[in-house]
Amino acid sequence: MSTAIGFEIFLDASYDQSVIMVTEALKSEGFGVLTSIDVRSTLTEKLGEDFRPYVIIGACNPPLAYKALIIDPIVGLMLPCNVTVEAVPEGGSIVRIANPEVMMRAGSLEDNREMSEVAKEARVGLERVAGKLQSK
Amino acid sequence: MSTAIGFEIFLDASYDQSVIMVTEALKSEGFGVLTSIDVRSTLTEKLGEDFRPYVIIGACNPPLAYKALIIDPIVGLMLPCNVTVEAVPEGGSIVRIANPEVMMRAGSLEDNREMSEVAKEARVGLERVAGKLQSK
């Protein structure tokens, strides 16, 4: 379930249903959806290429994002937290959730104690989201 | 100009003008704007907090994104490339551009030779964007 960059969950549900389940699980942990990129439509529109149903969701917990931006506005380069949902050709969907602590390490921001506490809080919340989805 | 996570440029231009300049510079290097998060409005709306003008732009070069997604769909957790524009209270704006190679390292994807070539190509393009802005 855990990968180098975050969490990965297989859902035995259709793509559309999975997107709804993910959105609801995020909401239940205080993460709203700020952006949603329909990768399939984008690639069709821009390149005329076919791709499986795939969405990149930009999830954000506003109080945590606000805390992080106050500490160091460079953190905007790592916001929002990405969550992807991808249709599996054989059935079901793969959900991936980026781990904010890994992203903070990328930005060398983990040495800041306050920032690393915010990242930890976000990671714990998203881990709960992953757990809720896993148990479905 | 270079930071641990990317590139930082000061523009002696208003926030609104800077957002236009950044969007044009991205476009000239093949990066479209897929998402745009008005951080100030979001924080006002969600938390009732005041914040300086600040936008998180999700920039994407479709051919490069497509190549990367074919190599490993986990890369969606690091797409699009974030670019932020922030008003400086004393005047001017700060532009920050995430370095895709740093993001790939975060995802432990840099060991894949093909992926690291795509990341390098994206980094070179965004570095040119930074250079164009720097020379204004």
PDB file of N, CA and C in Angstrom, chain B residues 15-78:
ATOM      1  N   TYR B  15       1.602  42.301  -9.533  1.00  0.00           N
ATOM      2  CA  TYR B  15       1.176  40.908  -9.455  1.00  0.00           C
ATOM      3  C   TYR B  15       0.407  40.486 -10.718  1.00  0.00           C
ATOM      4  N   ASP B  16      -0.591  41.281 -11.081  1.00  0.00           N
ATOM      5  CA  ASP B  16      -1.415  40.926 -12.242  1.00  0.00           C
ATOM      6  C   ASP B  16      -0.568  40.848 -13.520  1.00  0.00           C
ATOM      7  N   GLN B  17       0.305  41.823 -13.680  1.00  0.00           N
ATOM      8  CA  GLN B  17       1.169  41.848 -14.860  1.00  0.00           C
ATOM      9  C   GLN B  17       2.114  40.645 -14.837  1.00  0.00           C
ATOM     10  N   SER B  18       2.602  40.292 -13.652  1.00  0.00           N
ATOM     11  CA  SER B  18       3.533  39.159 -13.528  1.00  0.00           C
ATOM     12  C   SER B  18       2.855  37.850 -13.918  1.00  0.00           C
ATOM     13  N   VAL B  19       1.600  37.685 -13.507  1.00  0.00           N
ATOM     14  CA  VAL B  19       0.873  36.454 -13.852  1.00  0.00           C
ATOM     15  C   VAL B  19       0.763  36.338 -15.371  1.00  0.00           C
ATOM     16  N   ILE B  20       0.502  37.455 -16.043  1.00  0.00           N
ATOM     17  CA  ILE B  20       0.419  37.444 -17.512  1.00  0.00           C
ATOM     18  C   ILE B  20       1.781  37.103 -18.118  1.00  0.00           C
ATOM     19  N   MET B  21       2.844  37.723 -17.588  1.00  0.00           N
ATOM     20  CA  MET B  21       4.200  37.486 -18.117  1.00  0.00           C
ATOM     21  C   MET B  21       4.601  36.013 -17.948  1.00  0.00           C
ATOM     22  N   VAL B  22       4.263  35.445 -16.791  1.00  0.00           N
ATOM     23  CA  VAL B  22       4.602  34.043 -16.517  1.00  0.00           C
ATOM     24  C   VAL B  22       3.841  33.120 -17.466  1.00  0.00           C
ATOM     25  N   THR B  23       2.547  33.392 -17.623  1.00  0.00           N
ATOM     26  CA  THR B  23       1.718  32.569 -18.502  1.00  0.00           C
ATOM     27  C   THR B  23       2.249  32.597 -19.931  1.00  0.00           C
ATOM     28  N   GLU B  24       2.653  33.780 -20.391  1.00  0.00           N
ATOM     29  CA  GLU B  24       3.188  33.916 -21.755  1.00  0.00           C
ATOM     30  C   GLU B  24       4.530  33.213 -21.904  1.00  0.00           C
ATOM     31  N   ALA B  25       5.378  33.355 -20.892  1.00  0.00           N
ATOM     32  CA  ALA B  25       6.706  32.718 -20.959  1.00  0.00           C
ATOM     33  C   ALA B  25       6.553  31.195 -20.970  1.00  0.00           C
ATOM     34  N   LEU B  26       5.624  30.679 -20.170  1.00  0.00           N
ATOM     35  CA  LEU B  26       5.372  29.232 -20.157  1.00  0.00           C
ATOM     36  C   LEU B  26       4.893  28.769 -21.535  1.00  0.00           C
ATOM     37  N   LYS B  27       3.946  29.525 -22.084  1.00  0.00           N
ATOM     38  CA  LYS B  27       3.370  29.169 -23.384  1.00  0.00           C
ATOM     39  C   LYS B  27       4.446  29.130 -24.468  1.00  0.00           C
ATOM     40  N   SER B  28       5.358  30.085 -24.411  1.00  0.00           N
ATOM     41  CA  SER B  28       6.405  30.158 -25.444  1.00  0.00           C
ATOM     42  C   SER B  28       7.334  28.949 -25.410  1.00  0.00           C
ATOM     43  N   GLU B  29       7.328  28.216 -24.294  1.00  0.00           N
ATOM     44  CA  GLU B  29       8.158  27.006 -24.187  1.00  0.00           C
ATOM     45  C   GLU B  29       7.308  25.729 -24.207  1.00  0.00           C
ATOM     46  N   GLY B  30       6.044  25.864 -24.626  1.00  0.00           N
ATOM     47  CA  GLY B  30       5.194  24.688 -24.793  1.00  0.00           C
ATOM     48  C   GLY B  30       4.455  24.232 -23.547  1.00  0.00           C
ATOM     49  N   PHE B  31       4.460  25.073 -22.510  1.00  0.00           N
ATOM     50  CA  PHE B  31       3.760  24.719 -21.268  1.00  0.00           C
ATOM     51  C   PHE B  31       2.440  25.483 -21.175  1.00  0.00           C
ATOM     52  N   GLY B  32       1.348  24.746 -21.190  1.00  0.00           N
ATOM     53  CA  GLY B  32       0.051  25.365 -21.010  1.00  0.00           C
ATOM     54  C   GLY B  32      -0.301  25.418 -19.527  1.00  0.00           C
ATOM     55  N   VAL B  33      -1.297  26.223 -19.200  1.00  0.00           N
ATOM     56  CA  VAL B  33      -1.765  26.325 -17.813  1.00  0.00           C
ATOM     57  C   VAL B  33      -2.998  25.430 -17.667  1.00  0.00           C
ATOM     58  N   LEU B  34      -2.853  24.353 -16.893  1.00  0.00           N
ATOM     59  CA  LEU B  34      -3.975  23.420 -16.714  1.00  0.00           C
ATOM     60  C   LEU B  34      -4.841  23.805 -15.526  1.00  0.00           C
ATOM     61  N   THR B  35      -4.191  24.352 -14.487  1.00  0.00           N
ATOM     62  CA  THR B  35      -4.938  24.726 -13.282  1.00  0.00           C
ATOM     63  C   THR B  35      -4.397  26.047 -12.750  1.00  0.00           C
ATOM     64  N   SER B  36      -5.219  26.710 -11.989  1.00  0.00           N
ATOM     65  CA  SER B  36      -4.811  27.983 -11.405  1.00  0.00           C
ATOM     66  C   SER B  36      -5.555  28.124 -10.076  1.00  0.00           C
ATOM     67  N   ILE B  37      -4.806  28.137  -8.995  1.00  0.00           N
ATOM     68  CA  ILE B  37      -5.431  28.259  -7.673  1.00  0.00           C
ATOM     69  C   ILE B  37      -5.140  29.648  -7.126  1.00  0.00           C
ATOM     70  N   ASP B  38      -6.196  30.422  -6.966  1.00  0.00           N
ATOM     71  CA  ASP B  38      -6.063  31.746  -6.367  1.00  0.00           C
ATOM     72  C   ASP B  38      -6.030  31.536  -4.849  1.00  0.00           C
ATOM     73  N   VAL B  39      -4.808  31.497  -4.309  1.00  0.00           N
ATOM     74  CA  VAL B  39      -4.625  31.157  -2.899  1.00  0.00           C
ATOM     75  C   VAL B  39      -5.295  32.184  -1.988  1.00  0.00           C
ATOM     76  N   ARG B  40      -5.144  33.460  -2.354  1.00  0.00           N
ATOM     77  CA  ARG B  40      -5.747  34.515  -1.534  1.00  0.00           C
ATOM     78  C   ARG B  40      -7.262  34.317  -1.410  1.00  0.00           C
ATOM     79  N   SER B  41      -7.956  34.157  -2.546  1.00  0.00           N
ATOM     80  CA  SER B  41      -9.419  33.979  -2.502  1.00  0.00           C
ATOM     81  C   SER B  41      -9.786  32.705  -1.774  1.00  0.00           C
ATOM     82  N   THR B  42      -9.008  31.640  -2.000  1.00  0.00           N
ATOM     83  CA  THR B  42      -9.326  30.360  -1.361  1.00  0.00           C
ATOM     84  C   THR B  42      -9.246  30.488   0.156  1.00  0.00           C
ATOM     85  N   LEU B  43      -8.198  31.150   0.645  1.00  0.00           N
ATOM     86  CA  LEU B  43      -8.039  31.275   2.106  1.00  0.00           C
ATOM     87  C   LEU B  43      -9.098  32.202   2.702  1.00  0.00           C
ATOM     88  N   THR B  44      -9.482  33.222   1.932  1.00  0.00           N
ATOM     89  CA  THR B  44     -10.554  34.111   2.407  1.00  0.00           C
ATOM     90  C   THR B  44     -11.865  33.336   2.474  1.00  0.00           C
ATOM     91  N   GLU B  45     -12.134  32.601   1.410  1.00  0.00           N
ATOM     92  CA  GLU B  45     -13.406  31.873   1.314  1.00  0.00           C
ATOM     93  C   GLU B  45     -13.508  30.751   2.352  1.00  0.00           C
ATOM     94  N   LYS B  46     -12.420  29.966   2.483  1.00  0.00           N
ATOM     95  CA  LYS B  46     -12.482  28.775   3.348  1.00  0.00           C
ATOM     96  C   LYS B  46     -12.233  29.100   4.810  1.00  0.00           C
ATOM     97  N   LEU B  47     -11.386  30.101   5.083  1.00  0.00           N
ATOM     98  CA  LEU B  47     -10.976  30.343   6.479  1.00  0.00           C
ATOM     99  C   LEU B  47     -11.263  31.760   6.965  1.00  0.00           C
ATOM    100  N   GLY B  48     -11.641  32.651   6.043  1.00  0.00           N
ATOM    101  CA  GLY B  48     -11.830  34.043   6.437  1.00  0.00           C
ATOM    102  C   GLY B  48     -10.507  34.717   6.760  1.00  0.00           C
ATOM    103  N   GLU B  49      -9.394  34.156   6.266  1.00  0.00           N
ATOM    104  CA  GLU B  49      -8.065  34.727   6.536  1.00  0.00           C
ATOM    105  C   GLU B  49      -7.627  35.617   5.371  1.00  0.00           C
ATOM    106  N   ASP B  50      -6.836  36.634   5.718  1.00  0.00           N
ATOM    107  CA  ASP B  50      -6.304  37.511   4.685  1.00  0.00           C
ATOM    108  C   ASP B  50      -4.906  37.034   4.308  1.00  0.00           C
ATOM    109  N   PHE B  51      -4.611  37.023   3.033  1.00  0.00           N
ATOM    110  CA  PHE B  51      -3.278  36.623   2.563  1.00  0.00           C
ATOM    111  C   PHE B  51      -2.948  37.498   1.368  1.00  0.00           C
ATOM    112  N   ARG B  52      -1.656  37.692   1.115  1.00  0.00           N
ATOM    113  CA  ARG B  52      -1.277  38.520  -0.042  1.00  0.00           C
ATOM    114  C   ARG B  52      -1.650  37.807  -1.354  1.00  0.00           C
ATOM    115  N   PRO B  53      -1.746  38.552  -2.449  1.00  0.00           N
ATOM    116  CA  PRO B  53      -2.043  37.923  -3.742  1.00  0.00           C
ATOM    117  C   PRO B  53      -1.016  36.831  -4.048  1.00  0.00           C
ATOM    118  N   TYR B  54      -1.498  35.645  -4.335  1.00  0.00           N
ATOM    119  CA  TYR B  54      -0.628  34.476  -4.507  1.00  0.00           C
ATOM    120  C   TYR B  54      -1.393  33.464  -5.355  1.00  0.00           C
ATOM    121  N   VAL B  55      -0.775  33.015  -6.432  1.00  0.00           N
ATOM    122  CA  VAL B  55      -1.436  32.026  -7.283  1.00  0.00           C
ATOM    123  C   VAL B  55      -0.529  30.807  -7.475  1.00  0.00           C
ATOM    124  N   ILE B  56      -1.143  29.631  -7.488  1.00  0.00           N
ATOM    125  CA  ILE B  56      -0.419  28.396  -7.821  1.00  0.00           C
ATOM    126  C   ILE B  56      -0.903  27.955  -9.195  1.00  0.00           C
ATOM    127  N   ILE B  57       0.010  28.032 -10.164  1.00  0.00           N
ATOM    128  CA  ILE B  57      -0.314  27.671 -11.539  1.00  0.00           C
ATOM    129  C   ILE B  57       0.179  26.244 -11.805  1.00  0.00           C
ATOM    130  N   GLY B  58      -0.687  25.416 -12.383  1.00  0.00           N
ATOM    131  CA  GLY B  58      -0.293  24.058 -12.765  1.00  0.00           C
ATOM    132  C   GLY B  58       0.069  24.059 -14.242  1.00  0.00           C
ATOM    133  N   ALA B  59       1.373  24.010 -14.533  1.00  0.00           N
ATOM    134  CA  ALA B  59       1.838  24.098 -15.921  1.00  0.00           C
ATOM    135  C   ALA B  59       2.132  22.712 -16.473  1.00  0.00           C
ATOM    136  N   CYS B  60       1.820  22.525 -17.739  1.00  0.00           N
ATOM    137  CA  CYS B  60       1.989  21.195 -18.319  1.00  0.00           C
ATOM    138  C   CYS B  60       2.388  21.270 -19.787  1.00  0.00           C
ATOM    139  N   ASN B  61       3.415  20.518 -20.122  1.00  0.00           N
ATOM    140  CA  ASN B  61       3.806  20.348 -21.519  1.00  0.00           C
ATOM    141  C   ASN B  61       3.212  18.998 -21.941  1.00  0.00           C
ATOM    142  N   PRO B  62       2.119  19.022 -22.704  1.00  0.00           N
ATOM    143  CA  PRO B  62       1.395  17.762 -22.959  1.00  0.00           C
ATOM    144  C   PRO B  62       2.242  16.624 -23.540  1.00  0.00           C
ATOM    145  N   PRO B  63       3.118  16.880 -24.548  1.00  0.00           N
ATOM    146  CA  PRO B  63       3.898  15.736 -25.067  1.00  0.00           C
ATOM    147  C   PRO B  63       4.795  15.113 -23.996  1.00  0.00           C
ATOM    148  N   LEU B  64       5.397  15.944 -23.148  1.00  0.00           N
ATOM    149  CA  LEU B  64       6.267  15.403 -22.096  1.00  0.00           C
ATOM    150  C   LEU B  64       5.448  14.667 -21.034  1.00  0.00           C
ATOM    151  N   ALA B  65       4.296  15.236 -20.665  1.00  0.00           N
ATOM    152  CA  ALA B  65       3.441  14.579 -19.663  1.00  0.00           C
ATOM    153  C   ALA B  65       2.976  13.224 -20.187  1.00  0.00           C
ATOM    154  N   TYR B  66       2.629  13.181 -21.445  1.00  0.00           N
ATOM    155  CA  TYR B  66       2.162  11.928 -22.054  1.00  0.00           C
ATOM    156  C   TYR B  66       3.265  10.879 -22.018  1.00  0.00           C
ATOM    157  N   LYS B  67       4.482  11.274 -22.437  1.00  0.00           N
ATOM    158  CA  LYS B  67       5.627  10.348 -22.391  1.00  0.00           C
ATOM    159  C   LYS B  67       5.812   9.799 -20.977  1.00  0.00           C
ATOM    160  N   ALA B  68       5.778  10.690 -19.996  1.00  0.00           N
ATOM    161  CA  ALA B  68       6.025  10.288 -18.608  1.00  0.00           C
ATOM    162  C   ALA B  68       4.932   9.340 -18.106  1.00  0.00           C
ATOM    163  N   LEU B  69       3.679   9.620 -18.447  1.00  0.00           N
ATOM    164  CA  LEU B  69       2.560   8.783 -17.990  1.00  0.00           C
ATOM    165  C   LEU B  69       2.616   7.386 -18.602  1.00  0.00           C
ATOM    166  N   ILE B  70       3.139   7.303 -19.830  1.00  0.00           N
ATOM    167  CA  ILE B  70       3.279   6.003 -20.497  1.00  0.00           C
ATOM    168  C   ILE B  70       4.375   5.196 -19.786  1.00  0.00           C
ATOM    169  N   ILE B  71       5.452   5.869 -19.419  1.00  0.00           N
ATOM    170  CA  ILE B  71       6.574   5.183 -18.752  1.00  0.00           C
ATOM    171  C   ILE B  71       6.131   4.638 -17.395  1.00  0.00           C
ATOM    172  N   ASP B  72       5.495   5.505 -16.596  1.00  0.00           N
ATOM    173  CA  ASP B  72       5.003   5.071 -15.282  1.00  0.00           C
ATOM    174  C   ASP B  72       3.882   6.005 -14.827  1.00  0.00           C
ATOM    175  N   PRO B  73       2.644   5.485 -14.759  1.00  0.00           N
ATOM    176  CA  PRO B  73       1.509   6.368 -14.429  1.00  0.00           C
ATOM    177  C   PRO B  73       1.577   6.966 -13.015  1.00  0.00           C
ATOM    178  N   ILE B  74       2.493   6.494 -12.186  1.00  0.00           N
ATOM    179  CA  ILE B  74       2.634   7.068 -10.842  1.00  0.00           C
ATOM    180  C   ILE B  74       3.085   8.532 -10.928  1.00  0.00           C
ATOM    181  N   VAL B  75       3.648   8.888 -12.075  1.00  0.00           N
ATOM    182  CA  VAL B  75       4.170  10.248 -12.251  1.00  0.00           C
ATOM    183  C   VAL B  75       3.073  11.314 -12.135  1.00  0.00           C
ATOM    184  N   GLY B  76       1.814  10.886 -12.288  1.00  0.00           N
ATOM    185  CA  GLY B  76       0.694  11.818 -12.112  1.00  0.00           C
ATOM    186  C   GLY B  76       0.708  12.486 -10.742  1.00  0.00           C
ATOM    187  N   LEU B  77       1.337  11.828  -9.757  1.00  0.00           N
ATOM    188  CA  LEU B  77       1.431  12.437  -8.419  1.00  0.00           C
ATOM    189  C   LEU B  77       2.338  13.667  -8.432  1.00  0.00           C
ATOM    190  N   MET B  78       3.129  13.802  -9.508  1.00  0.00           N
ATOM    191  CA  MET B  78       4.042  14.949  -9.583  1.00  0.00           C
ATOM    192  C   MET B  78       3.692  15.903 -10.721  1.00  0.00           C
TER     193      MET B  78
END
